[in-house]
PDB file of C-alpha atoms and ligand atoms in Angstrom:
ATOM      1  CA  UNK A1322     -53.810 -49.764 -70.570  1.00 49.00           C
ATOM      2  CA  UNK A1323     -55.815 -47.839 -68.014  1.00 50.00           C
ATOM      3  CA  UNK A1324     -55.653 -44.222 -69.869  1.00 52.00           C
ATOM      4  CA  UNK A1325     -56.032 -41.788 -67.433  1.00 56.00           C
ATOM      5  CA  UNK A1326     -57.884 -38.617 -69.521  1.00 58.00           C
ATOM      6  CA  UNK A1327     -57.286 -36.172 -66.551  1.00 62.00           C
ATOM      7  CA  UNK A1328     -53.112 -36.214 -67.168  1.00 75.00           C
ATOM      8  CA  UNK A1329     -53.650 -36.522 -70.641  1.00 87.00           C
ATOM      9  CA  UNK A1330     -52.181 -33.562 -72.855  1.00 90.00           C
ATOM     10  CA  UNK A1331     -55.043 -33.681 -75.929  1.00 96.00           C
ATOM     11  CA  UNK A1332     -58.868 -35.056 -75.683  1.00 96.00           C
ATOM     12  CA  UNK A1333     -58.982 -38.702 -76.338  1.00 97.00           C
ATOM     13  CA  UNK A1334     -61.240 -41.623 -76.745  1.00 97.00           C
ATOM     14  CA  UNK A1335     -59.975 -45.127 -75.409  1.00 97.00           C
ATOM     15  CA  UNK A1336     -61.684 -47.779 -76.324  1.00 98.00           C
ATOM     16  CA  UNK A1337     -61.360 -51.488 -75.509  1.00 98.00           C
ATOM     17  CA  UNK A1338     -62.103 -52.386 -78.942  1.00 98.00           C
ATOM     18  CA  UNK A1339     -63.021 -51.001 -82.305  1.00 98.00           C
ATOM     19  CA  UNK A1340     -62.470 -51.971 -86.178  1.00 98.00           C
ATOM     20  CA  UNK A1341     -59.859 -49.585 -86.258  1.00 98.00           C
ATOM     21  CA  UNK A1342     -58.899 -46.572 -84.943  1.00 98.00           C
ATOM     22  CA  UNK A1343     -58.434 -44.786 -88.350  1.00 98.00           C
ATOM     23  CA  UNK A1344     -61.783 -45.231 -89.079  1.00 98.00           C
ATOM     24  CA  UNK A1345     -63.271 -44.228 -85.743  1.00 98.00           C
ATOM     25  CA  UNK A1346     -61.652 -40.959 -85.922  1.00 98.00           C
ATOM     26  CA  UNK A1347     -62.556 -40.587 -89.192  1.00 98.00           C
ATOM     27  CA  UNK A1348     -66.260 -41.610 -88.711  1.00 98.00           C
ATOM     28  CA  UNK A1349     -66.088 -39.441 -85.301  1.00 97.00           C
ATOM     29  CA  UNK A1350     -64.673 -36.233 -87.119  1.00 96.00           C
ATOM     30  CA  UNK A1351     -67.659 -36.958 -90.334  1.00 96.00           C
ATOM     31  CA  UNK A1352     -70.494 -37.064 -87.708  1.00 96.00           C
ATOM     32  CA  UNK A1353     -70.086 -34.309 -85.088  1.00 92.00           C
ATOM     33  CA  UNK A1354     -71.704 -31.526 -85.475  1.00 90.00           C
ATOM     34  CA  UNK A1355     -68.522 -29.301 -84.421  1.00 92.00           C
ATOM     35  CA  UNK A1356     -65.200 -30.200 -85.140  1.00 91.00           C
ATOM     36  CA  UNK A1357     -62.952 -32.019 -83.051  1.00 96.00           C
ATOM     37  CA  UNK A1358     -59.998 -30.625 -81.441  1.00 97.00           C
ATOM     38  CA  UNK A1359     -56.828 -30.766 -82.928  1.00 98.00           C
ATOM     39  CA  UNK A1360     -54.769 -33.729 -81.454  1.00 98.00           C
ATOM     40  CA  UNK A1361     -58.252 -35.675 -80.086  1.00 98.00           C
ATOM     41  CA  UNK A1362     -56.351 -39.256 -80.153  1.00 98.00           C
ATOM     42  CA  UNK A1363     -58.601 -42.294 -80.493  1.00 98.00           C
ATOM     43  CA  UNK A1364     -56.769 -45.305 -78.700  1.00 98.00           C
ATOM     44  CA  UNK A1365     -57.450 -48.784 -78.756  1.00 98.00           C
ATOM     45  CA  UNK A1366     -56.631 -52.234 -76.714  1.00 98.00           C
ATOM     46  CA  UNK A1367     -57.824 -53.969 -79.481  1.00 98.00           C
ATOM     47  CA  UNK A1368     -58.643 -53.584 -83.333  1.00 98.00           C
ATOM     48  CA  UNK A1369     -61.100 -55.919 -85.519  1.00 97.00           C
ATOM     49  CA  UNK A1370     -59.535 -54.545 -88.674  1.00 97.00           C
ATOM     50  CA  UNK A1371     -56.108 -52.936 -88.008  1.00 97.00           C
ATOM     51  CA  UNK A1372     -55.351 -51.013 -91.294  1.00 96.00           C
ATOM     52  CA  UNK A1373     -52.285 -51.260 -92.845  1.00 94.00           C
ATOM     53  CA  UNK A1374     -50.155 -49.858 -95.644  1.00 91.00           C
ATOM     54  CA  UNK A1375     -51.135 -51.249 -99.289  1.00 86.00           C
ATOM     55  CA  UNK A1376     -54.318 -53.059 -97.917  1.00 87.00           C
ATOM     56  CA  UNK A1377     -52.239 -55.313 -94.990  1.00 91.00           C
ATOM     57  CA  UNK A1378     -53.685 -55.734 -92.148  1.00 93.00           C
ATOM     58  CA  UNK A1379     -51.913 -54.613 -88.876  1.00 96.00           C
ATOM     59  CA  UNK A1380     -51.253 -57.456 -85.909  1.00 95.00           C
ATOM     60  CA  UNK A1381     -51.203 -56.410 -82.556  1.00 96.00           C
ATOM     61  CA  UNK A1382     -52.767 -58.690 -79.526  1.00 97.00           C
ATOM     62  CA  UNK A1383     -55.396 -57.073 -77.320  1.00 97.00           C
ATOM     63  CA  UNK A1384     -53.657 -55.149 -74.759  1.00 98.00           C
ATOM     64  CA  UNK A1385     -50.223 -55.218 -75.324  1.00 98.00           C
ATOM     65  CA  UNK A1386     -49.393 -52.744 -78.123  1.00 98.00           C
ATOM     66  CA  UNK A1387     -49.910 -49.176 -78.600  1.00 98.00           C
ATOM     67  CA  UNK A1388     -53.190 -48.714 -81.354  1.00 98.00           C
ATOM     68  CA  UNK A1389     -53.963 -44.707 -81.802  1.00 98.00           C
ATOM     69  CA  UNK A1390     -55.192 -42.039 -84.157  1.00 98.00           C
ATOM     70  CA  UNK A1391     -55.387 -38.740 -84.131  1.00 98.00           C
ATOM     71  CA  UNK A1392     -56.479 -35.510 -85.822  1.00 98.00           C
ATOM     72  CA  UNK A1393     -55.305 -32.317 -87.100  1.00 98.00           C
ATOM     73  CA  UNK A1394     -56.519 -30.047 -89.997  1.00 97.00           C
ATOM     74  CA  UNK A1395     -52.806 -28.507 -91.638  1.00 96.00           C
ATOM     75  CA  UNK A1396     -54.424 -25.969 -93.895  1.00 94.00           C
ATOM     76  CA  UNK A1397     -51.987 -23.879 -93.781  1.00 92.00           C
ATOM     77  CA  UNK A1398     -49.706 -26.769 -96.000  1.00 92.00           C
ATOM     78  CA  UNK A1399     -49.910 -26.750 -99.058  1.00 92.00           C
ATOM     79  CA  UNK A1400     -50.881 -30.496-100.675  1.00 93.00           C
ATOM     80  CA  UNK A1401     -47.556 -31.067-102.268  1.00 92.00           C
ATOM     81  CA  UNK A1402     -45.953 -30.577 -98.902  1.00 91.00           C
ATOM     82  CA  UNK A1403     -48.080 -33.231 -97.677  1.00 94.00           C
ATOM     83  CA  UNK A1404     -44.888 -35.776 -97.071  1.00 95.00           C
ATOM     84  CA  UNK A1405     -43.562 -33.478 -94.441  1.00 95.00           C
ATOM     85  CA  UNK A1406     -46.419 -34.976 -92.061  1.00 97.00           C
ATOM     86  CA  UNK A1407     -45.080 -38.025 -92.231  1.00 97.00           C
ATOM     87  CA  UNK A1408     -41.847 -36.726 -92.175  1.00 97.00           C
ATOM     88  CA  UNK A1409     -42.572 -35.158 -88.184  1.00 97.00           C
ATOM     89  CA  UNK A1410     -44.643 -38.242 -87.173  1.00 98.00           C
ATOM     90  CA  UNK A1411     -42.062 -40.074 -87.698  1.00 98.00           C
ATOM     91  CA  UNK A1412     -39.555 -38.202 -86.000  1.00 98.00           C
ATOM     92  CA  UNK A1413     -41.323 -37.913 -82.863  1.00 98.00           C
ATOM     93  CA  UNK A1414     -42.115 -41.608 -82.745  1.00 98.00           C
ATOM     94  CA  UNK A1415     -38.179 -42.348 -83.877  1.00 98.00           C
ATOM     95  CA  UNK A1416     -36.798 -40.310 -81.442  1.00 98.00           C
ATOM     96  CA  UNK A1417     -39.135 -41.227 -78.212  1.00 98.00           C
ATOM     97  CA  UNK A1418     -38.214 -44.763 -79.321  1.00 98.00           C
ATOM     98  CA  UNK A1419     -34.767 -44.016 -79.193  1.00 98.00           C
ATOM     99  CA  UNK A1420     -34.511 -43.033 -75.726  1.00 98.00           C
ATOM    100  CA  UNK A1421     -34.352 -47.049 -75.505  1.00 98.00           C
ATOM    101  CA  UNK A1422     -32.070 -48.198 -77.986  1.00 98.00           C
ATOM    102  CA  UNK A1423     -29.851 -46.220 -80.400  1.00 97.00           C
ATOM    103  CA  UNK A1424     -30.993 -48.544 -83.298  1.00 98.00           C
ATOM    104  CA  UNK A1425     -34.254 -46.840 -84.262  1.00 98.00           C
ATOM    105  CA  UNK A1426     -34.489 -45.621 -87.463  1.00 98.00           C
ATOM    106  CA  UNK A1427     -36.908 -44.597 -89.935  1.00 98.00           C
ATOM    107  CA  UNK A1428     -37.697 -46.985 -93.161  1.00 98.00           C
ATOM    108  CA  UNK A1429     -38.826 -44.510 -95.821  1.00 98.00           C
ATOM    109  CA  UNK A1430     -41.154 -43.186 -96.204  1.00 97.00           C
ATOM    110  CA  UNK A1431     -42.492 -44.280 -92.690  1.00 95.00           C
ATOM    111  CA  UNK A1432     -42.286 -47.379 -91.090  1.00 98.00           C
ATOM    112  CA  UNK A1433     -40.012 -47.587 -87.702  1.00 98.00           C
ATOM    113  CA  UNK A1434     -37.040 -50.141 -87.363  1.00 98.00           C
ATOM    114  CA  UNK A1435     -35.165 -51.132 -85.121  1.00 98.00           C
ATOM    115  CA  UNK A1436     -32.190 -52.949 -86.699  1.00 98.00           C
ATOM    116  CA  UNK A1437     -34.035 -55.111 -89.917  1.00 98.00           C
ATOM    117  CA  UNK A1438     -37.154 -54.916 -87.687  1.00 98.00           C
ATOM    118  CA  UNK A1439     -40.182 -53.707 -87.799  1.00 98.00           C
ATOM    119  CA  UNK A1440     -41.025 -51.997 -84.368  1.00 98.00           C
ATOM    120  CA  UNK A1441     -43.973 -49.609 -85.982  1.00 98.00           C
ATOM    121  CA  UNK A1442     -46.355 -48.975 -88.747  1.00 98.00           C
ATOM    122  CA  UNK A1443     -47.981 -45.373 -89.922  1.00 98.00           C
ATOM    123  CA  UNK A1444     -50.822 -45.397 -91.678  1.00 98.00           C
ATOM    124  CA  UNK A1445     -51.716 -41.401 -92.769  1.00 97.00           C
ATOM    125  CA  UNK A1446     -54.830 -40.350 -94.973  1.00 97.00           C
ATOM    126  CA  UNK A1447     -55.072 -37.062 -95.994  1.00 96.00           C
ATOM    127  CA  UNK A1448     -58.221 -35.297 -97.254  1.00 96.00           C
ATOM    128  CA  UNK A1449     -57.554 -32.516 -99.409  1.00 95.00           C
ATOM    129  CA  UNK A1450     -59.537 -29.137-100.634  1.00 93.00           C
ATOM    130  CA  UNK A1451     -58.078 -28.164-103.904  1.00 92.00           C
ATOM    131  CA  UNK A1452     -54.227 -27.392-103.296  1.00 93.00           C
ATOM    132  CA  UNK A1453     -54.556 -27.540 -99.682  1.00 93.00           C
ATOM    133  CA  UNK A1454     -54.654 -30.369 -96.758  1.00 95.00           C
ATOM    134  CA  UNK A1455     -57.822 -30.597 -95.292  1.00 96.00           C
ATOM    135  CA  UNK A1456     -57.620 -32.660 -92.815  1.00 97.00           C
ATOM    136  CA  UNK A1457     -55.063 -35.491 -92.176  1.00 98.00           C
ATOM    137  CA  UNK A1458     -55.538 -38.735 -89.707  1.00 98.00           C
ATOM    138  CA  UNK A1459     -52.757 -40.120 -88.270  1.00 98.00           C
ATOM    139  CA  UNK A1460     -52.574 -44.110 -87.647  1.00 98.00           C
ATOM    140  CA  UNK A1461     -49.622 -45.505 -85.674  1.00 98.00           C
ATOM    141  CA  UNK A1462     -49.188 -48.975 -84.127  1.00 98.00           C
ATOM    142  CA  UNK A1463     -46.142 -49.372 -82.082  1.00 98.00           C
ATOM    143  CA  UNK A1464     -45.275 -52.962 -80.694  1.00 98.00           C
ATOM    144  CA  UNK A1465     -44.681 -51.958 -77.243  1.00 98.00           C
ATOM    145  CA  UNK A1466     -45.418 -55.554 -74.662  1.00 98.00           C
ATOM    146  CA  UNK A1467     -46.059 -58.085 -77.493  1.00 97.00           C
ATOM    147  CA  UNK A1468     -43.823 -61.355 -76.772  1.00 96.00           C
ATOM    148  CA  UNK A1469     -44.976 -63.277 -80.085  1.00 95.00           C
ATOM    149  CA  UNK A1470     -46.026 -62.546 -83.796  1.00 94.00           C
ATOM    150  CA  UNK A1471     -48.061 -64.606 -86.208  1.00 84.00           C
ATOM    151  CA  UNK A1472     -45.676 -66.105 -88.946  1.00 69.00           C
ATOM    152  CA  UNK A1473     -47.181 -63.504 -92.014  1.00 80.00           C
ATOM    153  CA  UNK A1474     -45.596 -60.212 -90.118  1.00 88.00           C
ATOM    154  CA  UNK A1475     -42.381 -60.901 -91.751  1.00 91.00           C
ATOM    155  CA  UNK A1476     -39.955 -58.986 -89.339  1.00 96.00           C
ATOM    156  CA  UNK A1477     -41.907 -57.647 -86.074  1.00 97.00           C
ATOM    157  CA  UNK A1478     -40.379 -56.856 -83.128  1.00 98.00           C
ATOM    158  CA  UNK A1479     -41.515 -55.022 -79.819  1.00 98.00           C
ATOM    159  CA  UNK A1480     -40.021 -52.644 -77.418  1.00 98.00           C
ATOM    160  CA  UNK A1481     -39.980 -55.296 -74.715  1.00 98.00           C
ATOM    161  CA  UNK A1482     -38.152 -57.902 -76.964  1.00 98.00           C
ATOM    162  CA  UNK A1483     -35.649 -55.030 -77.806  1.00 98.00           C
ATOM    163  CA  UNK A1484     -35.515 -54.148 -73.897  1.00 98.00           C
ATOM    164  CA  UNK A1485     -36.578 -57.231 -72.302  1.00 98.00           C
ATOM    165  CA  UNK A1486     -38.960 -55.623 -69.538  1.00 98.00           C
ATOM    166  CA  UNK A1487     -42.555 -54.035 -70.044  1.00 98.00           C
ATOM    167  CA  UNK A1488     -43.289 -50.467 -70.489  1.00 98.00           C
ATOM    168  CA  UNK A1489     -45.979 -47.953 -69.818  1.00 97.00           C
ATOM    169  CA  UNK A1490     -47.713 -47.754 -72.613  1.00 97.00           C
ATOM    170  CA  UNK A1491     -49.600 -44.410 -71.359  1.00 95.00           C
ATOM    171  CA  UNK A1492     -46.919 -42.726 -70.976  1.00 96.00           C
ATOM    172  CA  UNK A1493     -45.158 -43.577 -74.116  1.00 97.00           C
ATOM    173  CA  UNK A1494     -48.310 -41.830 -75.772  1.00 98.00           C
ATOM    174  CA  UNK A1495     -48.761 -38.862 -74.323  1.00 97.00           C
ATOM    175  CA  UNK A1496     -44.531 -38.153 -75.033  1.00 97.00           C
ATOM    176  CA  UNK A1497     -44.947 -39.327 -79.037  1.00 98.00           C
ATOM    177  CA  UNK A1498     -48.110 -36.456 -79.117  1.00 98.00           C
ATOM    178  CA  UNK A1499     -46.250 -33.751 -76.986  1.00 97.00           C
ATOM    179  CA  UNK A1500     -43.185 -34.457 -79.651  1.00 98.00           C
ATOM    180  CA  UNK A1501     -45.559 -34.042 -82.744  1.00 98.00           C
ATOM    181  CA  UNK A1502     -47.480 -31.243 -81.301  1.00 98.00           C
ATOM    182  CA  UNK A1503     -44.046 -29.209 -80.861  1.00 96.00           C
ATOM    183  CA  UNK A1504     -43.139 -29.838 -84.443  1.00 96.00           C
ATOM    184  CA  UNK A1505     -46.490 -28.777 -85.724  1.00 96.00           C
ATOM    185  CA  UNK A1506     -46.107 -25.677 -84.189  1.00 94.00           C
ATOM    186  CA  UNK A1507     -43.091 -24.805 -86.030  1.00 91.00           C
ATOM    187  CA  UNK A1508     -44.513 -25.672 -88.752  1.00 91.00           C
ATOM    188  CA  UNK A1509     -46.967 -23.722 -88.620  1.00 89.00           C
ATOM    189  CA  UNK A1510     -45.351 -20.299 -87.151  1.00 88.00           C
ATOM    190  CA  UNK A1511     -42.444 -20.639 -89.245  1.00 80.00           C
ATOM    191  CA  UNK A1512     -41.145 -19.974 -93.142  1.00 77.00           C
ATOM    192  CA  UNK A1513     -42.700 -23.428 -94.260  1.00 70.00           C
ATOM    193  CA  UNK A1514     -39.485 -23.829 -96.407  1.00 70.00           C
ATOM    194  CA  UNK A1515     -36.704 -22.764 -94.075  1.00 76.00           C
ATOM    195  CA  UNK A1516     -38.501 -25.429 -91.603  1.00 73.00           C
ATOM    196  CA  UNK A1517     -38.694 -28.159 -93.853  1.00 79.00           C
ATOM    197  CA  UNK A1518     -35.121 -28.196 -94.749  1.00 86.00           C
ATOM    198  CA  UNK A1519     -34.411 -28.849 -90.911  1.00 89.00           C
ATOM    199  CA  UNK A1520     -36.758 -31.868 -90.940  1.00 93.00           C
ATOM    200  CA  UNK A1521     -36.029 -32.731 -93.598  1.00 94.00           C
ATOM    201  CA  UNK A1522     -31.961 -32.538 -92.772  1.00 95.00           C
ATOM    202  CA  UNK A1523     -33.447 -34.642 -89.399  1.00 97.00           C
ATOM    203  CA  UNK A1524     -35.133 -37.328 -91.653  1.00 97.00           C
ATOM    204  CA  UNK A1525     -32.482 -38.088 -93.883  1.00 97.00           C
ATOM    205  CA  UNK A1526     -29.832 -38.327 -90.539  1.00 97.00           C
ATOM    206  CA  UNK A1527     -32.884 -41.045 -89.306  1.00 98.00           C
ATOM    207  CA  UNK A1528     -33.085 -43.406 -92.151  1.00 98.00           C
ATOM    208  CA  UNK A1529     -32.521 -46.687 -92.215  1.00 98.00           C
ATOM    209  CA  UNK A1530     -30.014 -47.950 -94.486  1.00 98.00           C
ATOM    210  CA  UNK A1531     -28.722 -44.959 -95.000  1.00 97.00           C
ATOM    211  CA  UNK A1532     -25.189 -45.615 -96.407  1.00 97.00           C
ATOM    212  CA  UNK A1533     -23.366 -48.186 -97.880  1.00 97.00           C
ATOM    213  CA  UNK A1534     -24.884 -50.547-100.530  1.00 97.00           C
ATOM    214  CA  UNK A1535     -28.191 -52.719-100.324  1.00 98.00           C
ATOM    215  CA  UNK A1536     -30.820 -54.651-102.099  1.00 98.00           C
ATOM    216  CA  UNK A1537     -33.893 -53.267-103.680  1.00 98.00           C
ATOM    217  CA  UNK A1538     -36.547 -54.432-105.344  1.00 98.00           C
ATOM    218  CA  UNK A1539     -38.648 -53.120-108.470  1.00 97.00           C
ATOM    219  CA  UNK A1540     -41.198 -53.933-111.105  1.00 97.00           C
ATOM    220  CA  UNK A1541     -37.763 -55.076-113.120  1.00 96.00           C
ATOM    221  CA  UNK A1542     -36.064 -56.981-110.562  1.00 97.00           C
ATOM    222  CA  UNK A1543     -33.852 -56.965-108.103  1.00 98.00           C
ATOM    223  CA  UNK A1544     -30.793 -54.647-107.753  1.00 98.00           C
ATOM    224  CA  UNK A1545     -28.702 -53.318-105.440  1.00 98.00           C
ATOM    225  CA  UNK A1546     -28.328 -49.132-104.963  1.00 98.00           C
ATOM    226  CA  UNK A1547     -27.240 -46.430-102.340  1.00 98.00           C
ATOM    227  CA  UNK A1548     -29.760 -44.029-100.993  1.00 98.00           C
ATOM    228  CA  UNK A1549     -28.693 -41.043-102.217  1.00 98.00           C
ATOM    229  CA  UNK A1550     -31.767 -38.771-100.759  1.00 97.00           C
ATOM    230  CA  UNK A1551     -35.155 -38.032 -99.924  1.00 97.00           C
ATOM    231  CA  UNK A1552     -37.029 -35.598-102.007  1.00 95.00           C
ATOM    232  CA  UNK A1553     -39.674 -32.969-100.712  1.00 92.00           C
ATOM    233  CA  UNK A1554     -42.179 -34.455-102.365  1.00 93.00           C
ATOM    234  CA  UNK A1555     -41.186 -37.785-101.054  1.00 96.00           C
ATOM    235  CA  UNK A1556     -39.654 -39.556-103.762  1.00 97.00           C
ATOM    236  CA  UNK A1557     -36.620 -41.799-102.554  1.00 98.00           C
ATOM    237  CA  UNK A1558     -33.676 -41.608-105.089  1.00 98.00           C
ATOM    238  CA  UNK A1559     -31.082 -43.872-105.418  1.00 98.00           C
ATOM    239  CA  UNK A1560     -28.364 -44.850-106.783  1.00 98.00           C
ATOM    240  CA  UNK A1561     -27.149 -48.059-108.203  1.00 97.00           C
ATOM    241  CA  UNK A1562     -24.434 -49.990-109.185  1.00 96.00           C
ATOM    242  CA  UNK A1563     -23.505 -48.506-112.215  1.00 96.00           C
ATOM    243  CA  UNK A1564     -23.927 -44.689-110.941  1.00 97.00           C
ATOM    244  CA  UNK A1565     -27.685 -44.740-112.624  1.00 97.00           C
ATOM    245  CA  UNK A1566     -29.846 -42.497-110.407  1.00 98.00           C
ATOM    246  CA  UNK A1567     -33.258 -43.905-110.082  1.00 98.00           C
ATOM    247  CA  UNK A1568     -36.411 -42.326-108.681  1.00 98.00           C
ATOM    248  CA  UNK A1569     -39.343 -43.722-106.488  1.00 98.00           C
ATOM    249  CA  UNK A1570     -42.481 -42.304-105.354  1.00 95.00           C
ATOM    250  CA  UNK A1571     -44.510 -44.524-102.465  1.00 91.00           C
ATOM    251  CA  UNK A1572     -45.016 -48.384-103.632  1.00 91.00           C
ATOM    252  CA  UNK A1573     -42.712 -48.440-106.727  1.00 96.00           C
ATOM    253  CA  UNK A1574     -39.666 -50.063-104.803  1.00 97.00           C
ATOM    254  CA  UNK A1575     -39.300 -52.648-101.817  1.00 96.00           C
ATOM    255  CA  UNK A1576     -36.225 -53.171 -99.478  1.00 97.00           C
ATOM    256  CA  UNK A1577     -35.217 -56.378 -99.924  1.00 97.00           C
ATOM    257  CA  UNK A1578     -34.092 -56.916 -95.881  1.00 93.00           C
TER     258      UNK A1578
HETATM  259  N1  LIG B1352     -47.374 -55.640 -85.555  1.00 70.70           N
HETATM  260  C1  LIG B1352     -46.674 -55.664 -86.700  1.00 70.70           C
HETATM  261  N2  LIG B1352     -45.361 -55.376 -86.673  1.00 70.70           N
HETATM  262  C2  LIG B1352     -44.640 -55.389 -87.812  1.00 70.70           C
HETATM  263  N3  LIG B1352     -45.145 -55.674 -89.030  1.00 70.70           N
HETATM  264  C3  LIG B1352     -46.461 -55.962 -89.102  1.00 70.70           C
HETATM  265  C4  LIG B1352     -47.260 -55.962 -87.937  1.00 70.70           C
HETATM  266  N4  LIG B1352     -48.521 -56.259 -88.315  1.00 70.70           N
HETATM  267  C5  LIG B1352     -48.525 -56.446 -89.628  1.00 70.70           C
HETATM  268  N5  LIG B1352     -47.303 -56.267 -90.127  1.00 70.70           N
HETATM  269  C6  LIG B1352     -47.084 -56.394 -91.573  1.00 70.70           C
HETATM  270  O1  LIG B1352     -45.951 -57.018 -91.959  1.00 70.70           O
HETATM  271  C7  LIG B1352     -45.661 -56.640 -93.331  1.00 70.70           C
HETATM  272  C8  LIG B1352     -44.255 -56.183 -93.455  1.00 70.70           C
HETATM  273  O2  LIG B1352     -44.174 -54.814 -93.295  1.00 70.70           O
HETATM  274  P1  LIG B1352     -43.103 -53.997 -94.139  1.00 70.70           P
HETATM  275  O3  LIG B1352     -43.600 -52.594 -94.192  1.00 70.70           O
HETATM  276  O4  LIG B1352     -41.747 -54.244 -93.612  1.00 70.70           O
HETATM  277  O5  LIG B1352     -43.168 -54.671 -95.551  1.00 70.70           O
HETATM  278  P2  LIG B1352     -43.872 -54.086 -96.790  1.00 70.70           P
HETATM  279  O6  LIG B1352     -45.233 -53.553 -96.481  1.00 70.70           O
HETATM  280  O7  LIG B1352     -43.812 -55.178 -97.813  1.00 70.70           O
HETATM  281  O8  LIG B1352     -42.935 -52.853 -97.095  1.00 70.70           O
HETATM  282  P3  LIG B1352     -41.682 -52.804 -98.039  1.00 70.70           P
HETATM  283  O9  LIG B1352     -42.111 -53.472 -99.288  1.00 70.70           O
HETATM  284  O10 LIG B1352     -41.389 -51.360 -98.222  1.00 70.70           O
HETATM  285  O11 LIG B1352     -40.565 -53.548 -97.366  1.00 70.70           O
HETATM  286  C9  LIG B1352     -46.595 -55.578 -93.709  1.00 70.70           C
HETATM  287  O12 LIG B1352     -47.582 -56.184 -94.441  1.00 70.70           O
HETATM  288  C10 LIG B1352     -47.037 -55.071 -92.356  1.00 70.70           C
HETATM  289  O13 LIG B1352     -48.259 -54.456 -92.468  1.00 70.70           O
HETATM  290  O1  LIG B1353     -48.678 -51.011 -92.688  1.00 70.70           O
HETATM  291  C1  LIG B1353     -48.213 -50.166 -91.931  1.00 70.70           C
HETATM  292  O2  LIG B1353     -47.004 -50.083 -91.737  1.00 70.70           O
HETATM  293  C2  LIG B1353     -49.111 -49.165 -91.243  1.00 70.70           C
HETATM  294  C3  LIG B1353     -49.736 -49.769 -90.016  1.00 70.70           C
HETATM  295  C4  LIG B1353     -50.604 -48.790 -89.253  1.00 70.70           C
HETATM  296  C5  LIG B1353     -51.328 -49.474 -88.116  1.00 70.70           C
HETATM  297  C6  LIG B1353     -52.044 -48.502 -87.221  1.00 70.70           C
HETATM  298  S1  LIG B1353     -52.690 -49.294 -85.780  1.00 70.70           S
HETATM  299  C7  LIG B1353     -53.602 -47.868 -85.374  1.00 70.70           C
HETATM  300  C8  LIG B1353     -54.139 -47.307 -86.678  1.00 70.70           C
HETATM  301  N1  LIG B1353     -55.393 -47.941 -87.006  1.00 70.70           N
HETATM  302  C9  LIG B1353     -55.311 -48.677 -88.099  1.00 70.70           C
HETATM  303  O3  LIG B1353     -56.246 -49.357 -88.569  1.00 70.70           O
HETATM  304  N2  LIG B1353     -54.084 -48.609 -88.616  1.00 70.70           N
HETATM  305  C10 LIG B1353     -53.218 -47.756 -87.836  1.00 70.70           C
END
């Protein structure tokens, strides 16, 4: 993608190829002497061992998609506000995708759609010190030029597909960061709470199915429920067919798309 460091907004590492950028950052961050910058992005044409959620593995072919980590160190948040890191990543990345289609939405707790598609992944590992956030690593891959996907991504699709021409994969970087960064920032000069409630009031306008009826999936089977809301915490809560209210914390429920 021919990174150019001198326009770029935050220190960053591009690499041609690595196991994955996650665990560059993370192995960059654990062996320096100093630590590294806020925002230092690790970006990568290629990964030997894209990460994904629950143990997947994350597709992309060499040169086409965008592959980056970066770091930041929100002390200042407490642990149990950890979600609300995912929550801004994945506004900034929803809304630079949607200056290209008005279909992006966000597929709690943080995958990117575009329609029933899956346009990006976010992988985030915290490290925590006592009630407090350490450290947090950010991984996002974002199908940006990819024409074709192996069989056992079930719904993939790219920015080109969507658009049908190539983009600038550079530039589409630098604009997620800069949208992060100003979040951040608020986040971390403002009340924490009175903040949240704004992204969180953001989020919950972003999701993905978010009205009408649809089908879930949980350890008891299949059923179909209304999203009723998003928790602090993170916990999606819905409700079904019968007006139950049920409540889900990360891996305990599936869209059934
Ligand atoms: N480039 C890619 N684009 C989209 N999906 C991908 C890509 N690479 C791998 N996948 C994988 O495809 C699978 C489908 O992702 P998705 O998050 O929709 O399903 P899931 O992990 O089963 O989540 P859920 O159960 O909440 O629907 C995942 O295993 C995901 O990691
Ligand atoms: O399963 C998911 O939805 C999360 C996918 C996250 C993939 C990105 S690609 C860049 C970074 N490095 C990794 O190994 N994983 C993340």
């Amino acid at each position: 993608m021919r990174p150019c460091p001198d326009r770029f907004p935050f220190p960053l590492v591009a690499l041609d190829e690595t196991d994955s950028t996650n665990q560059y950052i993370s192995r960059l961050c654990n062996e320096s002497q100093e630590a590294i910058a806020e925002f230092t992005t690790v970006v990568a044409e290629f990964q030997t061992a894209g990460k994904g959620q629950r143990g997947n593995t994350w597709e992309a072919e060499e040169g086409k998609n965008l592959l980056f980590s970066f770091v930041l160190y929100p002390t200042f948040l407490e642990a149990r506000r950890q979600f609300i890191l995912s929550q801004i990543v994945s506004l900034a990345i929803k809304e630079e995708l949607s200056r290209w289609s008005d279909e992006i939405t966000i597929k709690w707790p943080n995958d990117i759609y575009w329609k029933d598609r899956k346009i990006c992944g976010i992988l985030i590992e915290n490290d925590l010190a006592g009630h407090n956030i350490a450290r947090t690593i950010s991984g996002i891959g974002i199908n940006i030029n990819q024409e074709l996907f192996r069989s056992d991504a079930p719904n993939p699709v790219s920015l080109k597909q969507i658009t049908g021409k190539e983009h600038d994969r550079h530039t589409i970087l630098a604009h997620i960061l800069r949208r992060v960064e100003i979040y951040y920032n608020s986040l971390r000069m403002e009340d924490p709470d009175a903040y949240s409630s704004e992204i969180a009031a953001r989020y919950a306008r972003s999701l993905y199915r978010r009205r009408g009826l649809h089908p879930y999936e949980d350890a008891n089977g299949k059923f179909l429920a209304r999203l009723l809301r998003v928790e602090q915490d993170g916990r999606l809560i819905l409700e079904d067919e019968s007006g139950q209210e049920r409540q889900y914390l990360f891996k305990e429920v599936q869209y059934v798309i």
